[in-house]
Amino acid sequence: MIKIKNLHAGIEGKQILNGIDLDIRPGEVHAIMGPNGSGKSTLASVLAGREDYEVTKGSVEFLGRDLLELKPEERAGEGLFLAFQYPVEIPGLSTINFIKTAVNEVRKYKGQEPLDAVAFLKLMNEKMALMNMDKTLLSRSLNEGFSGGEKKRNEIFQMAMLQPKLAILDETDSGLDIDAIRIVANGVNKLKSSDNAILVVTHYQRLLDYIVPDFVHVLYNGRIVKSGSKELALELEEKGYDFIKNENPTINEPAWTR
Amino acid sequence: MSNELSTIEQHVLSDYKYGFVTNIEADEAPRGLSEDTVRFISAKKNEPEWMLEWRLKAYRHWCNMTIPHWANIKYPPIDFQDIIYYSAPKQKVTPKSLDEIDPELRRTFEKLGISLEEQKRLSGVAVDAVIDSVSIGTTFKAQLAELGIIFCSMSEAIREHPELVRKYIGSVVPITDNYFAALNSAVFSDGSFCYIPKGVRCPMELSTYFRINAENTGQFERTLIVAEEGSYVSYLEGCTAPMRDENQLHAAVVELITMDHAEIKYSTVQNWYPGDKQGNGGIYNFVTKRGICKGNHSKISWTQVETGSAITWKYPSVILKGDHSTGEFYSVAVTNNHQQADTGTKMMHLGKNTRSRIVSKGISAGVSNNSYRGLVHIGKNAADARNFSQCDSLLLGDKCGAHTFPYIEVKNNTAVVEHEATTSKIGEDQIFYCNQRGIDTETAVALIINGFAKEVMNQLPMEFAVEAQKLLAISLEGSVG
């Protein structure tokens, strides 16, 4: 699905990613963990195509296309979705209008006819039931005045509506209490299939109790320094990120490859 | 962040869509302004003596006035002797129906997207189309006449309903009011007149499209709307002008009068030529719009979407004279490139229990300047008056300006006056968020802008709201990277 090779990237001349290698196949759930400043969110932003970041080296292939050549909206059209750590507010723009625009823009990109009101409503009701989404939220301005939990649930609802191939969840658990985490994670799990893949970016292990990863990667100083199964996450939780440093004083071991 | 500036600079405003010239022989007054010009105009229109005297009085007053400079706008001095004050399209016979109208003129309207036929048959909107100075076609007049509603050009009203015109013209905006109002009173060429009799609810939106056509022609429109007791009318004014290199002056006067329990809703969508990207050309729009809630429980509501003109100087106001009367002002003003707008409102609370509400949304892009200037005056007899004002500014890029000048005068301590103001910027974060959902930047900006302006757009009659939304998007095309 996505093949990241030796990816180097930075912002305003500051190098943050120092050679990421990662290969995700359909049906897999990957987790990227790491301490603050290790480059987790940068990786998510670079993959989504945020302009501020500059890719200096390496390549990313997404469903056979060169991802880095595509504009952010084209990446979305190809099926890449980013659930934001801090979803933005757009006053006066209703959530439902925003989602309808997004769904139809993605359809347009794929050469499909836009959904008419009836078809859209049907899809929406279906996904709302799936997500346990409150209808009143959708008529409110996008994310304006939403609680932390509502914002994140809205992200996952959009994911359900857009049905991406690869969903990147950037710190989706940050700022949520345990109940909210459970709700959001349940939503994600319902969307999981053998056709799509999920990349969970998180600082803490707790989200991974609910969204169980097939692979866990530890990001440190802009490189993946250790990869393993879900047990690695538990080990990290127990020992803290320092153990990575202690284990690899040089942090030079070859990056994880399949 | 580093990318924002360059992408904004790269992008350019789309060329003005309505830039074309209709080739019609014009019947013009000689260039310049003098008593003779005033007499020429009055004679051309076969006006009665009192009208000419009124004009001359205004002209003499204007001669002793100086052009105001208090607004936050800059422009080179206007040579008032270099303007043609009257220009009427030449027609062999006066048209009795739309079919008799010069096909060239008809095509102009079609390019503007107002097919009179369409309007007539389908939309239920009566259009009083004004090209330059003479009203060339009035639809639905017969249907309106059945209800006793008078909707006609100002020249016709002066001929056919002199008693009404004489009673009300200049009663809200006196000829001495300000420099541009005095000028308008002296040389106004045409405009619309509308009279809604007691207890009548006008069943359709009344609408006028103004159009400035001949080169170097100042357009001086005069609109007067009177709503008698218990009546209601919704009026829409839409404006487009073809592209010109030289600045064209527009100084209109609009007067509204509501009696007891009457309501006038006046909506404007203005997209006159704003000048090119370097700031050459464009319309100078100096307008005096004022309404008076004469009767108790009456209401006047101004809604404006201002996207055009090089300069906009405009303060639709309401004098709340009747007790329990209500004034509203909803405004979206967009400036891009070198446009300058100084616009707002005046709410003059004189009666008891009067209410006013001001919602102003300014959107600035390019190197433009957008100012809100508003006065809320609570007179000493205006017990329990209330005002709420909200002024929001949205900036696109970092070379434009947004300014707010709220003036509040309270002479009665039972009044409650609230003012809220915000300034925000379209964030890269907002645009990226939309991009990530598959929405391109142009569409994203349109969504954000329309969200920002929603409260005002909601006030527009439905059929024009959609058009206005598109207009907003067009005016700001390419202003964010």
XYZ file of C-alpha atoms in Angstrom:
739
model
C 0.000 0.000 0.000
C 2.595 2.548 1.068
C 6.338 2.198 0.780
C 8.435 4.805 2.502
C 12.113 4.681 1.616
C 14.917 6.596 3.290
C 12.658 9.585 3.849
C 14.414 12.751 4.962
C 12.417 15.882 5.675
C 12.575 19.078 7.652
C 11.030 22.444 8.240
C 12.635 25.852 7.743
C 16.018 24.266 7.221
C 15.817 22.117 10.317
C 16.146 18.422 9.584
C 13.604 16.312 11.473
C 13.227 13.003 9.636
C 16.561 11.325 9.064
C 15.782 8.347 6.910
C 12.478 6.627 7.539
C 11.815 3.239 6.006
C 8.377 1.785 6.384
C 6.223 -0.569 4.385
C 2.542 -0.958 5.119
C 0.353 -3.546 3.398
C -3.434 -3.692 3.111
C -5.162 -4.992 6.209
C -2.345 -4.012 8.545
C -2.342 -1.723 11.541
C 0.956 -0.063 12.321
C 1.775 2.047 15.335
C 4.507 4.628 15.468
C 5.565 5.540 18.956
C 8.200 7.863 20.190
C 9.036 10.614 22.635
C 8.146 14.241 22.034
C 10.175 15.734 19.223
C 11.070 12.423 17.671
C 9.302 13.375 14.420
C 5.993 11.521 14.735
C 3.755 14.399 13.737
C 6.235 15.524 11.102
C 5.961 12.138 9.455
C 2.159 12.408 9.456
C 2.302 15.944 8.031
C 4.823 15.033 5.334
C 2.713 12.113 4.189
C -0.399 14.304 4.050
C 1.507 16.921 2.072
C 1.723 19.928 4.349
C 3.623 22.592 2.408
C 5.735 23.880 5.271
C 7.725 20.670 5.289
C 10.429 20.013 2.768
C 11.377 16.537 1.699
C 15.116 16.498 1.114
C 15.674 12.869 0.286
C 13.912 9.562 -0.136
C 10.702 8.411 -1.745
C 7.154 7.459 -0.870
C 5.116 5.198 -3.078
C 1.383 5.071 -2.402
C -0.725 2.560 -4.329
C 1.815 2.598 -7.102
C 2.047 6.385 -7.388
C 4.748 8.777 -6.298
C 2.998 10.334 -3.315
C 5.402 13.237 -2.993
C 4.470 14.492 -6.462
C 0.833 14.902 -5.480
C -0.897 17.913 -3.974
C -2.558 17.363 -0.580
C -6.040 17.226 -2.123
C -4.838 14.703 -4.712
C -3.414 12.520 -1.950
C -6.821 12.639 -0.294
C -8.376 11.707 -3.621
C -6.042 8.726 -3.882
C -7.283 7.532 -0.509
C -4.957 8.961 2.092
C -6.613 10.308 5.201
C -5.132 12.146 8.135
C -7.048 12.370 11.404
C -5.633 15.588 12.820
C -4.199 15.969 16.263
C -5.769 19.432 16.396
C -8.783 19.533 14.046
C -9.330 23.125 12.911
C -12.468 25.173 13.414
C -14.226 26.908 10.536
C -16.909 29.241 11.884
C -20.124 29.434 9.886
C -19.372 26.353 7.801
C -21.623 23.540 8.873
C -19.965 20.207 9.488
C -22.372 18.481 7.161
C -21.754 20.928 4.326
C -18.024 20.486 4.790
C -18.229 16.703 4.714
C -20.548 16.740 1.714
C -18.098 18.955 -0.165
C -15.221 16.670 0.780
C -17.039 13.492 -0.226
C -18.007 14.942 -3.594
C -14.577 16.436 -4.288
C -13.013 13.042 -3.675
C -15.608 11.446 -5.939
C -14.851 14.037 -8.602
C -11.158 13.193 -8.324
C -11.982 9.550 -8.911
C -14.145 10.460 -11.886
C -17.381 9.598 -10.124
C -20.621 11.558 -10.188
C -21.326 13.595 -7.066
C -23.738 12.044 -4.594
C -27.158 13.614 -4.677
C -28.828 14.694 -1.463
C -30.672 11.431 -1.000
C -27.662 9.177 -1.538
C -25.527 11.389 0.664
C -28.076 11.318 3.442
C -28.296 7.553 3.237
C -24.530 7.187 3.496
C -24.437 9.662 6.333
C -27.138 7.953 8.351
C -25.394 4.634 7.914
C -22.043 5.991 9.105
C -23.640 7.964 11.903
C -25.153 4.806 13.280
C -21.796 3.088 12.990
C -20.001 5.862 14.863
C -22.762 6.611 17.362
C -22.548 10.135 16.075
C -24.826 12.824 17.442
C -26.822 14.374 14.622
C -26.853 17.842 16.164
C -23.068 17.942 15.902
C -23.309 17.825 12.115
C -25.413 20.932 11.801
C -23.027 22.942 13.940
C -20.106 24.905 12.536
C -17.152 22.673 11.788
C -15.443 21.808 15.082
C -16.472 25.143 16.577
C -17.176 24.742 20.269
C -16.744 20.967 20.026
C -15.235 19.229 23.043
C -11.962 17.381 22.560
C -13.820 14.097 22.322
C -16.342 15.474 19.826
C -13.587 16.800 17.594
C -11.810 13.460 17.472
C -15.018 11.573 16.916
C -15.783 13.944 14.070
C -12.413 13.083 12.560
C -13.209 9.395 12.629
C -16.686 10.087 11.278
C -15.100 11.852 8.308
C -12.843 8.853 7.865
C -15.942 6.662 7.757
C -17.537 8.935 5.160
C -14.457 9.153 2.938
C -13.499 5.475 3.235
C -9.755 5.968 2.722
C -7.221 3.291 1.850
C -4.720 4.509 4.379
C -5.737 6.375 7.521
C -3.117 8.092 9.594
C -4.270 8.829 13.119
C -2.094 11.584 14.529
C -2.164 11.531 18.346
C -5.848 10.794 18.208
C -5.799 9.960 21.911
C -4.249 13.229 23.062
C -6.488 15.198 25.362
C -9.099 12.445 25.619
C -10.279 10.683 28.718
C -10.463 6.913 28.745
C -14.150 6.775 27.764
C -13.604 9.041 24.792
C -10.610 6.969 23.713
C -12.730 3.847 23.804
C -15.462 5.421 21.673
C -13.021 6.708 19.074
C -11.092 3.435 18.982
C -14.275 1.431 18.541
C -15.098 3.579 15.559
C -11.704 2.962 14.012
C -11.966 -0.781 14.597
C -15.302 -0.893 12.819
C -13.710 0.691 9.770
C -10.829 -1.739 9.638
C -10.877 -4.145 6.701
C -8.558 -6.281 4.648
C -8.476 -3.552 1.986
C -7.344 -0.643 4.078
C -4.525 0.084 6.445
C -4.112 2.212 9.516
C -1.087 4.045 10.827
C -1.487 5.084 14.445
C 0.866 7.779 15.648
C 0.902 8.003 19.425
C 2.946 8.936 22.407
C 1.224 6.596 24.830
C 0.533 2.928 24.769
C -3.022 3.198 26.088
C -4.658 3.800 22.679
C -3.088 0.550 21.498
C -5.112 -1.358 24.093
C -8.108 -0.546 21.912
C -6.628 -0.304 18.440
C -4.391 -3.341 18.451
C -1.438 -2.935 16.103
C 0.175 -5.656 14.049
C 3.470 -3.821 14.183
C 4.965 -1.245 16.512
C 7.806 1.059 15.489
C 9.789 3.289 17.747
C 10.738 6.617 16.277
C 13.712 8.375 17.749
C 15.568 11.387 16.362
C 13.769 11.052 13.094
C 14.521 7.393 12.532
C 12.809 4.119 13.269
C 15.193 2.567 15.765
C 13.226 -0.468 16.798
C 10.329 -2.449 15.432
C 8.356 -5.290 16.839
C 4.976 -6.674 17.672
C 2.412 -5.088 19.988
C 4.436 -6.271 23.000
C 7.014 -3.647 22.165
C 4.480 -0.996 23.066
C 3.975 -2.530 26.489
C 7.668 -2.715 27.044
C 8.003 0.947 26.165
C 5.221 1.850 28.548
C 6.907 -0.038 31.323
C 10.470 1.061 30.809
C 10.007 4.460 29.251
C 11.698 5.757 26.132
C 15.054 5.915 27.861
C 15.447 2.197 27.502
C 15.716 2.645 23.760
C 18.605 5.003 24.242
C 20.267 2.702 26.740
C 19.754 -0.263 24.512
C 21.203 1.509 21.483
C 23.689 4.090 22.585
C 24.659 4.700 18.993
C 21.118 4.675 17.573
C 22.614 3.455 14.391
C 21.076 0.098 13.905
C 19.612 -0.445 10.460
C 16.046 0.676 10.141
C 13.356 -1.905 10.271
C 12.547 -3.529 7.000
C 10.367 -6.361 6.192
C 4.357 30.104 6.514
C 7.208 30.978 4.208
C 5.205 29.871 1.218
C 2.146 31.950 1.907
C 3.478 35.267 0.698
C 4.803 34.036 -2.569
C 1.739 32.044 -3.445
C -0.496 34.987 -2.705
C 1.645 37.134 -4.918
C 1.665 34.594 -7.693
C -2.046 34.400 -7.912
C -4.000 36.979 -9.782
C -7.518 38.191 -9.729
C -9.612 36.851 -12.526
C -10.389 39.444 -15.182
C -13.548 41.366 -14.652
C -16.215 39.262 -16.240
C -18.531 42.116 -17.099
C -16.012 44.247 -18.992
C -17.627 45.083 -22.285
C -19.023 48.198 -23.909
C -22.399 48.393 -25.528
C -22.329 50.381 -28.756
C -25.311 52.632 -28.551
C -25.401 56.238 -29.630
C -25.745 58.350 -26.553
C -27.649 61.552 -26.130
C -25.277 63.394 -23.870
C -25.089 66.609 -21.945
C -22.004 68.723 -22.638
C -19.074 67.842 -20.406
C -18.893 69.733 -17.125
C -21.212 71.099 -14.493
C -22.963 74.459 -14.347
C -26.484 75.767 -13.853
C -26.920 75.146 -17.560
C -26.123 71.475 -17.093
C -28.769 71.242 -14.413
C -31.269 73.015 -16.670
C -30.308 70.737 -19.573
C -31.002 67.604 -17.531
C -34.276 68.936 -16.173
C -35.395 70.018 -19.647
C -34.412 66.658 -21.157
C -36.686 64.995 -18.693
C -39.538 67.463 -19.134
C -39.571 68.167 -15.465
C -41.935 70.590 -13.757
C -40.642 73.918 -12.570
C -40.501 72.931 -8.887
C -38.141 70.075 -9.680
C -35.803 72.358 -11.569
C -35.833 74.856 -8.716
C -35.059 72.059 -6.278
C -32.124 70.946 -8.401
C -30.801 74.476 -8.776
C -31.016 75.046 -5.058
C -29.000 71.876 -4.523
C -26.497 72.934 -7.160
C -25.989 76.359 -5.593
C -25.515 74.766 -2.224
C -23.055 72.239 -3.614
C -20.951 75.049 -5.126
C -20.200 76.255 -1.604
C -19.301 72.857 -0.224
C -15.973 71.081 -0.114
C -15.335 67.424 -0.718
C -15.071 65.491 2.569
C -11.785 63.885 3.527
C -12.549 62.170 6.807
C -12.929 58.666 5.359
C -10.054 56.203 5.410
C -9.645 56.278 1.631
C -7.155 57.848 -0.749
C -7.823 58.949 -4.306
C -6.671 61.680 -6.656
C -8.798 64.865 -6.776
C -11.937 64.465 -8.883
C -12.380 67.014 -11.666
C -16.101 67.613 -11.570
C -15.893 69.653 -14.773
C -14.563 66.648 -16.655
C -17.649 64.521 -16.188
C -20.655 64.112 -18.452
C -23.661 64.424 -16.209
C -26.329 63.129 -18.511
C -26.220 60.354 -21.035
C -29.329 58.675 -22.343
C -29.337 55.848 -24.851
C -30.966 57.165 -28.045
C -34.087 55.341 -28.981
C -36.394 56.161 -31.829
C -39.575 55.564 -29.909
C -40.340 55.038 -26.283
C -40.689 51.297 -25.778
C -44.110 50.126 -24.717
C -43.013 46.593 -24.070
C -39.773 44.726 -23.636
C -39.868 43.583 -27.243
C -39.331 47.116 -28.445
C -36.096 47.575 -26.548
C -32.887 48.037 -28.555
C -31.495 44.529 -29.143
C -28.015 45.838 -28.320
C -29.213 46.807 -24.861
C -30.937 43.508 -24.453
C -27.690 41.728 -25.222
C -25.934 43.767 -22.547
C -28.379 42.530 -19.997
C -28.057 39.007 -21.209
C -24.281 39.164 -20.737
C -24.960 40.287 -17.222
C -27.137 37.279 -16.762
C -30.362 39.254 -16.383
C -32.562 38.306 -19.204
C -35.600 40.472 -18.781
C -37.724 37.846 -20.459
C -36.475 35.206 -18.096
C -37.005 37.473 -15.178
C -40.444 38.308 -16.397
C -41.610 34.800 -17.084
C -39.852 32.676 -14.539
C -38.467 34.316 -11.482
C -41.316 36.486 -10.340
C -38.930 39.408 -9.970
C -39.922 42.758 -11.388
C -36.874 44.376 -12.915
C -36.552 48.074 -13.499
C -33.462 48.001 -15.677
C -31.389 51.151 -15.807
C -28.722 51.649 -18.448
C -26.823 54.811 -17.833
C -29.506 57.210 -16.993
C -32.786 56.192 -18.471
C -34.976 53.410 -17.321
C -35.534 51.228 -20.352
C -37.936 48.622 -19.235
C -40.238 48.017 -16.367
C -41.858 44.690 -15.875
C -44.690 43.542 -13.730
C -45.949 47.058 -13.476
C -49.455 46.064 -14.335
C -49.617 43.344 -11.709
C -48.239 45.680 -9.091
C -50.621 48.424 -10.103
C -53.560 46.197 -9.228
C -52.403 46.258 -5.631
C -51.919 50.003 -5.819
C -48.154 49.607 -5.736
C -46.249 52.169 -7.744
C -42.923 50.923 -9.051
C -41.443 53.037 -11.798
C -38.490 55.141 -12.794
C -37.926 58.360 -10.927
C -38.498 60.456 -14.065
C -41.833 58.817 -14.588
C -42.741 59.307 -10.947
C -41.951 63.016 -11.223
C -44.339 63.218 -14.178
C -47.063 60.871 -12.990
C -46.971 61.198 -9.221
C -45.548 64.642 -8.563
C -47.426 65.052 -5.273
C -45.760 61.964 -3.771
C -42.305 62.774 -5.076
C -42.544 66.371 -3.973
C -43.655 65.321 -0.504
C -40.895 62.816 0.132
C -37.870 63.575 -2.019
C -35.125 65.068 0.100
C -37.110 64.464 3.266
C -34.661 61.859 4.533
C -31.503 63.025 2.792
C -31.834 66.801 2.455
C -30.075 68.502 -0.440
C -27.704 70.084 2.067
C -26.852 66.760 3.718
C -23.416 66.200 2.320
C -21.259 66.981 -0.680
C -22.263 63.981 -2.750
C -25.929 64.121 -1.810
C -26.046 67.766 -2.896
C -24.370 66.868 -6.177
C -26.820 64.049 -6.720
C -29.793 66.289 -5.988
C -28.599 68.750 -8.630
C -27.889 66.329 -11.430
C -29.616 63.023 -10.701
C -30.721 61.516 -13.970
C -33.004 58.685 -13.023
C -33.590 55.977 -10.512
C -36.444 54.059 -9.023
C -39.531 55.116 -7.206
C -41.576 52.758 -5.161
C -44.750 53.371 -3.187
C -46.510 50.673 -1.203
C -49.989 51.694 -0.075
C -51.450 51.096 3.351
C -51.731 47.479 4.395
C -50.235 46.012 1.218
C -47.627 43.336 1.346
C -45.661 43.464 -1.898
C -45.898 39.900 -3.243
C -42.553 39.910 -5.056
C -39.015 41.131 -4.635
C -38.633 44.424 -6.419
C -35.336 44.699 -8.131
C -33.253 47.189 -10.052
C -30.114 46.532 -11.981
C -28.052 49.605 -12.453
C -25.512 49.736 -15.115
C -22.963 52.356 -15.994
C -22.172 52.274 -19.677
C -21.046 55.343 -21.574
C -17.497 56.453 -20.970
C -16.825 59.305 -18.541
C -20.386 59.352 -17.418
C -21.064 59.918 -13.819
C -24.107 58.068 -12.736
C -26.350 59.771 -10.265
C -29.260 57.616 -9.290
C -32.012 58.599 -6.985
C -34.171 56.010 -5.319
C -37.144 56.697 -3.117
C -39.228 54.050 -1.391
C -42.243 54.864 0.731
C -44.012 52.165 2.729
C -47.350 53.266 4.105
C -48.870 51.985 7.334
C -48.748 48.223 7.750
C -47.132 47.577 4.384
C -44.080 45.519 3.479
C -41.620 45.485 0.619
C -38.366 43.732 -0.134
C -36.191 45.540 -2.608
C -33.012 44.359 -4.269
C -30.485 46.497 -5.995
C -27.794 44.803 -8.075
C -25.040 46.562 -9.926
C -22.430 45.753 -12.525
C -20.424 48.083 -14.738
C -18.237 47.401 -17.746
C -14.494 47.769 -17.545
C -13.046 51.257 -17.954
C -9.594 52.683 -17.625
C -10.712 55.990 -16.242
C -12.401 56.181 -12.925
C -16.071 56.628 -13.019
C -17.943 58.464 -10.363
C -21.123 57.148 -8.903
C -22.970 59.179 -6.306
C -26.380 57.752 -5.597
C -28.956 58.713 -3.031
C -31.459 56.279 -1.608
C -34.238 57.348 0.725
C -36.555 54.974 2.564
C -39.596 55.901 4.604
C -41.707 53.559 6.733
C -44.924 54.498 8.503
C -46.530 52.693 11.455
C -45.982 48.917 11.392
C -44.443 49.093 7.920
C -41.263 47.317 6.883
C -38.722 47.839 4.134
C -36.027 45.311 3.485
C -33.397 46.746 1.157
C -30.702 44.438 -0.189
C -27.765 45.404 -2.349
C -25.330 43.255 -4.255
C -22.655 45.498 -5.694
C -19.932 44.187 -7.984
C -18.854 47.192 -9.962
C -15.508 47.172 -11.645
C -12.899 47.367 -8.886
C -9.973 48.464 -11.055
C -7.170 46.273 -12.281
C -4.552 44.586 -10.160
C -2.341 47.686 -10.225
C -5.197 49.852 -9.006
C -5.976 51.560 -12.338
C -9.556 52.337 -13.137
C -12.551 51.213 -11.207
C -15.661 52.889 -9.924
C -15.693 55.538 -7.229
C -18.824 54.833 -5.296
C -19.974 57.622 -2.998
C -23.445 56.765 -1.872
C -25.843 58.230 0.628
C -28.425 55.744 1.796
C -30.724 56.543 4.623
C -34.051 55.387 5.893
C -36.403 56.787 8.436
C -38.676 54.668 10.602
C -41.240 57.409 10.843
C -44.008 55.322 12.300
C -44.219 53.325 15.507
C -43.304 49.631 15.285
C -41.817 50.117 11.850
C -38.686 48.481 10.555
C -35.942 49.137 8.054
C -33.339 46.548 7.248
C -30.283 47.135 5.044
C -28.361 44.180 3.721
C -25.368 44.788 1.511
C -22.805 42.607 -0.209
C -20.117 44.900 -1.516
C -17.499 43.251 -3.684
C -16.778 45.846 -6.335
C -15.713 49.472 -6.867
C -12.245 50.953 -6.453
C -13.623 53.099 -3.662
C -16.702 52.467 -1.594
C -17.937 55.273 0.633
C -21.259 54.218 1.955
C -23.162 54.259 5.221
C -26.732 52.994 4.940
C -28.383 54.456 8.002
C -31.629 54.354 9.881
C -33.300 57.146 11.816
C -35.399 55.396 14.439
C -37.984 58.087 15.025
C -41.067 56.007 15.740
C -41.362 54.294 19.124
C -40.601 50.555 19.081
C -39.047 50.849 15.644
C -36.202 48.618 14.491
C -33.178 49.257 12.307
C -30.868 46.588 10.968
C -27.654 46.674 9.006
C -26.065 43.524 7.649
C -22.960 43.979 5.573
C -20.303 41.978 3.824
C -17.613 44.131 2.270
C -14.864 42.479 0.283
C -11.765 44.323 -0.864
C -9.005 42.843 -3.002
C -5.962 44.230 -4.818
C -6.063 48.040 -4.456
C -9.708 48.404 -3.491
C -10.646 50.688 -0.635
C -13.843 50.494 1.310
C -14.993 52.769 4.085
C -18.445 51.567 4.916
C -20.750 51.089 7.853
C -23.933 52.521 9.207
C -25.551 55.075 11.444
C -28.324 54.114 13.809
C -30.041 57.200 15.186
C -32.266 56.195 18.090
C -34.810 58.936 18.717
C -37.960 57.059 19.729
C -38.602 54.965 22.818
C -37.867 51.263 22.876
C -36.065 51.438 19.590
C -33.821 48.574 18.557
C -30.907 48.323 16.213
C -28.654 45.538 15.144
C -25.427 45.877 13.187
C -23.560 42.914 11.742
C -20.580 43.895 9.640
C -18.205 41.432 8.023
C -15.167 42.852 6.309
C -12.946 40.673 4.157
C -9.655 42.118 2.932
C -7.156 40.625 0.503
C -4.300 41.859 -1.665
C -3.129 45.329 -0.632
C -6.632 46.568 -0.014
C -8.032 48.555 2.884
C -11.350 47.789 4.485
C -12.826 50.032 7.160
C -15.976 49.752 9.179
C -17.260 53.122 10.358
C -20.396 53.153 12.421
C -22.288 55.496 14.660
C -24.817 54.473 17.266
C -26.601 57.526 18.599
C -29.084 57.267 21.452
C -31.046 60.513 21.799
C -32.187 61.870 25.146
C -35.795 60.766 24.588
C -34.896 57.302 23.408
C -35.738 55.496 26.620
C -34.856 51.789 26.760
C -33.144 51.843 23.396
C -30.981 48.879 22.557
C -28.202 48.334 20.105
C -26.059 45.360 19.323
C -23.098 45.715 16.994
C -20.780 43.055 15.759
C -17.865 43.858 13.479
C -15.727 41.023 12.260
C -12.777 41.302 9.945
C -11.103 38.560 8.006
C -7.686 39.055 6.478
C -6.229 37.127 3.560
C -2.509 37.615 3.417
C -0.471 40.163 5.316
C -0.500 43.235 3.074
C -4.124 44.250 3.517
C -5.721 46.286 6.244
C -8.879 46.070 8.330
C -10.000 48.965 10.468
C -12.948 49.508 12.766
C -14.180 52.944 13.774
C -17.176 52.576 16.064
C -18.679 55.802 17.417
C -21.173 55.625 20.234
C -23.152 58.597 21.574
C -25.534 57.887 24.403
C -27.705 60.651 25.836
C -30.170 58.482 27.721
C -28.898 56.277 30.494
C -31.565 53.594 30.100
C -29.926 52.537 26.832
C -28.081 49.270 26.367
C -25.371 49.372 23.733
C -23.190 46.397 22.973
C -20.262 46.239 20.611
C -18.214 43.214 19.672
C -15.331 43.113 17.253
C -12.990 40.397 16.049
C -10.195 40.180 13.527
C -9.016 36.882 12.154
C -6.922 35.541 9.354
C -7.665 32.670 7.033
C -5.227 30.213 8.435
C -3.018 27.897 6.471
C -4.216 25.321 8.946
C -7.804 25.772 7.811
C -6.850 25.489 4.165
C -4.636 22.468 4.735
C -7.394 20.779 6.681
C -9.729 21.232 3.714
C -7.013 20.111 1.274
C -6.485 16.962 3.294
C -10.155 16.147 2.846
C -9.808 16.421 -0.914
C -10.958 20.044 -1.256
C -8.749 22.292 -3.401
C -7.610 25.683 -2.153
C -10.022 27.811 -4.200
C -12.988 25.839 -2.947
C -11.599 25.887 0.574
C -11.321 29.687 0.558
C -14.869 29.954 -0.758
C -16.126 27.679 2.026
C -14.292 29.646 4.697
C -15.382 33.037 3.350
C -18.989 31.995 3.027
C -18.889 30.574 6.531
C -17.569 33.899 7.759
C -20.251 35.849 5.918
C -23.084 33.413 6.576
C -24.976 35.530 9.082
C -25.285 38.302 6.496
C -25.905 36.029 3.502
C -28.807 34.498 5.376
C -30.505 37.893 5.264
C -30.522 38.022 1.471
C -33.546 36.854 -0.472
C -32.967 33.206 -1.334
C -32.570 33.604 -5.106
C -29.830 36.180 -4.652
C -27.985 34.506 -1.823
C -26.578 31.854 -4.136
C -25.429 34.485 -6.620
C -23.861 36.524 -3.846
C -21.981 33.494 -2.577
C -20.511 32.923 -6.011
C -19.643 36.576 -6.242
C -17.689 36.412 -3.005
C -15.696 33.485 -4.279
C -15.038 35.199 -7.626
C -13.886 38.444 -6.024
C -11.324 36.619 -3.971
C -10.229 34.167 -6.623
C -6.537 33.511 -6.341
C -6.016 35.700 -3.303
C -4.804 32.814 -1.164
C -2.205 30.297 -2.270
